[in-house]
């Protein structure tokens, strides 16, 4: 009888340890909340003119954490013709969690993006859902003939 109780107790402890320890390993790619099949969404978009610049403010929410956002792009078009694409890239590659946090412009010859005025913000503390999910990005580019504001 004691052997049966001891065996049951050992099996119970192993089961308990596995059920507690194994879920701790599932980081979901360093994510914060872990919601399956919920794509990122724009929570806030604002475009404004300030002096000689156009500023595009974006707040992106990803319920799997802002850490899952690889890049964000804004495309400038003139009657359907792509003139420039501005990109904020958070990681070196899709397979990497090495943060580079870079702004770039394609084609580079346009020289419209003012990288020094661009901004990204991610909360250091991740206690609330908003802190784990939201990333703020600001693209700043020069006004030109095709913005309609020059």
Coordinates of C-alpha atoms in Angstrom, one line a residue:
X1 CA 0.0 0.0 0.0
X2 CA 2.8 2.4 0.9
X3 CA 4.5 1.6 -2.5
X4 CA 1.3 2.5 -4.3
X5 CA 0.9 5.7 -2.4
X6 CA 4.6 6.6 -3.0
X7 CA 4.4 5.8 -6.7
X8 CA 1.2 7.8 -7.0
X9 CA 2.9 10.7 -5.2
X10 CA 6.0 10.6 -7.5
X11 CA 3.8 10.5 -10.6
X12 CA 1.8 13.4 -9.3
X13 CA 4.9 15.5 -8.6
X14 CA 6.3 14.8 -12.1
X15 CA 3.0 15.7 -13.7
X16 CA 2.8 18.9 -11.6
X17 CA 6.4 19.9 -12.4
X18 CA 5.9 19.3 -16.2
X19 CA 2.7 21.3 -16.2
X20 CA 4.4 24.2 -14.5
X21 CA 7.8 24.2 -16.1
X22 CA 7.0 23.5 -19.7
X23 CA 4.6 26.4 -20.3
X24 CA 7.3 28.8 -19.1
X25 CA 9.4 27.8 -22.1
X26 CA 6.7 28.9 -24.7
X27 CA 7.7 32.5 -25.2
X28 CA 5.8 32.9 -28.5
X29 CA 8.8 34.6 -30.1
X30 CA 9.4 36.9 -27.1
X31 CA 5.8 38.1 -27.3
X32 CA 3.9 39.7 -24.6
X33 CA 0.4 38.5 -24.6
X34 CA 0.2 35.6 -27.1
X35 CA -3.0 35.9 -29.1
X36 CA -3.2 33.6 -32.1
X37 CA -4.3 34.8 -35.5
X38 CA -4.9 38.5 -34.5
X39 CA -3.0 40.7 -37.0
X40 CA -1.5 44.1 -35.9
X41 CA -3.7 47.1 -36.4
X42 CA -3.3 50.9 -36.5
X43 CA -4.7 52.4 -33.4
X44 CA -3.9 55.9 -34.3
X45 CA -2.9 57.7 -37.5
X46 CA -2.2 61.4 -37.8
X47 CA -0.7 63.3 -40.7
X48 CA 0.3 67.0 -40.2
X49 CA 2.3 69.8 -41.8
X50 CA 4.9 71.5 -39.6
X51 CA 7.0 74.1 -41.4
X52 CA 8.7 72.5 -44.4
X53 CA 7.9 68.9 -43.2
X54 CA 5.1 66.4 -43.3
X55 CA 4.9 64.3 -40.2
X56 CA 3.1 60.9 -40.1
X57 CA 2.3 59.7 -36.6
X58 CA 1.4 56.0 -36.2
X59 CA 0.5 53.9 -33.2
X60 CA 0.5 50.2 -34.0
X61 CA -1.0 47.6 -31.7
X62 CA -0.1 43.9 -32.0
X63 CA -1.7 41.8 -29.3
X64 CA 1.2 39.4 -29.6
X65 CA 3.5 42.3 -28.4
X66 CA 5.2 45.2 -30.3
X67 CA 8.2 42.8 -30.3
X68 CA 6.5 40.9 -33.1
X69 CA 6.4 43.8 -35.5
X70 CA 9.2 43.4 -38.1
X71 CA 8.7 46.6 -40.0
X72 CA 6.3 49.4 -40.8
X73 CA 6.1 51.3 -44.1
X74 CA 4.5 54.4 -45.4
X75 CA 4.2 54.8 -49.2
X76 CA 3.9 58.2 -50.9
X77 CA 2.0 58.1 -54.1
X78 CA 1.0 60.6 -56.8
X79 CA -2.2 59.5 -58.6
X80 CA -1.3 55.8 -58.1
X81 CA 2.4 56.2 -59.0
X82 CA 4.6 55.2 -56.2
X83 CA 7.1 58.0 -55.5
X84 CA 8.8 56.9 -52.3
X85 CA 8.5 54.3 -49.5
X86 CA 9.5 55.1 -46.0
X87 CA 10.3 52.1 -43.7
X88 CA 10.9 51.6 -40.0
X89 CA 12.6 48.3 -39.6
X90 CA 12.8 46.9 -36.0
X91 CA 14.9 43.7 -36.6
X92 CA 17.8 42.7 -38.8
X93 CA 15.8 40.0 -40.5
X94 CA 12.6 38.0 -40.1
X95 CA 14.6 35.3 -38.4
X96 CA 16.3 37.6 -35.9
X97 CA 15.5 39.3 -32.7
X98 CA 18.5 41.6 -33.0
X99 CA 17.0 45.0 -32.9
X100 CA 18.3 47.6 -35.4
X101 CA 15.5 50.1 -35.2
X102 CA 16.3 51.9 -38.5
X103 CA 14.4 54.3 -40.7
X104 CA 15.1 54.2 -44.5
X105 CA 13.7 55.5 -47.8
X106 CA 13.4 53.8 -51.2
X107 CA 14.5 55.1 -53.6
X108 CA 17.3 56.8 -51.6
X109 CA 18.0 59.4 -54.4
X110 CA 14.8 61.3 -53.4
X111 CA 16.3 62.4 -50.0
X112 CA 12.9 63.2 -48.6
X113 CA 13.1 61.3 -45.2
X114 CA 14.6 63.3 -42.4
X115 CA 15.9 60.4 -40.3
X116 CA 17.1 62.6 -37.4
X117 CA 13.5 63.8 -36.9
X118 CA 11.9 60.3 -37.1
X119 CA 11.0 58.6 -33.9
X120 CA 9.9 55.3 -32.5
X121 CA 8.8 54.5 -29.0
X122 CA 8.3 51.2 -27.2
X123 CA 7.5 51.1 -23.4
X124 CA 10.4 49.8 -21.2
X125 CA 7.9 48.6 -18.6
X126 CA 5.5 45.9 -19.8
X127 CA 2.9 45.7 -17.0
X128 CA -0.3 46.6 -18.9
X129 CA -1.6 45.2 -22.1
X130 CA -1.0 48.6 -23.9
X131 CA 2.6 48.6 -22.7
X132 CA 3.1 45.2 -24.2
X133 CA 1.3 45.7 -27.4
X134 CA 1.7 49.3 -28.6
X135 CA 4.6 50.9 -30.6
X136 CA 4.6 54.5 -31.6
X137 CA 6.4 55.6 -34.9
X138 CA 6.8 59.0 -36.4
X139 CA 8.0 59.4 -40.0
X140 CA 9.1 62.9 -41.0
X141 CA 9.7 63.9 -44.7
X142 CA 10.2 67.1 -46.6
X143 CA 7.3 68.8 -48.4
X144 CA 7.7 68.7 -52.2
X145 CA 5.6 69.5 -55.3
X146 CA 3.7 66.2 -55.0
X147 CA 2.5 66.6 -51.4
X148 CA 0.1 69.3 -52.5
X149 CA 1.3 71.4 -49.5
X150 CA 4.4 73.1 -51.0

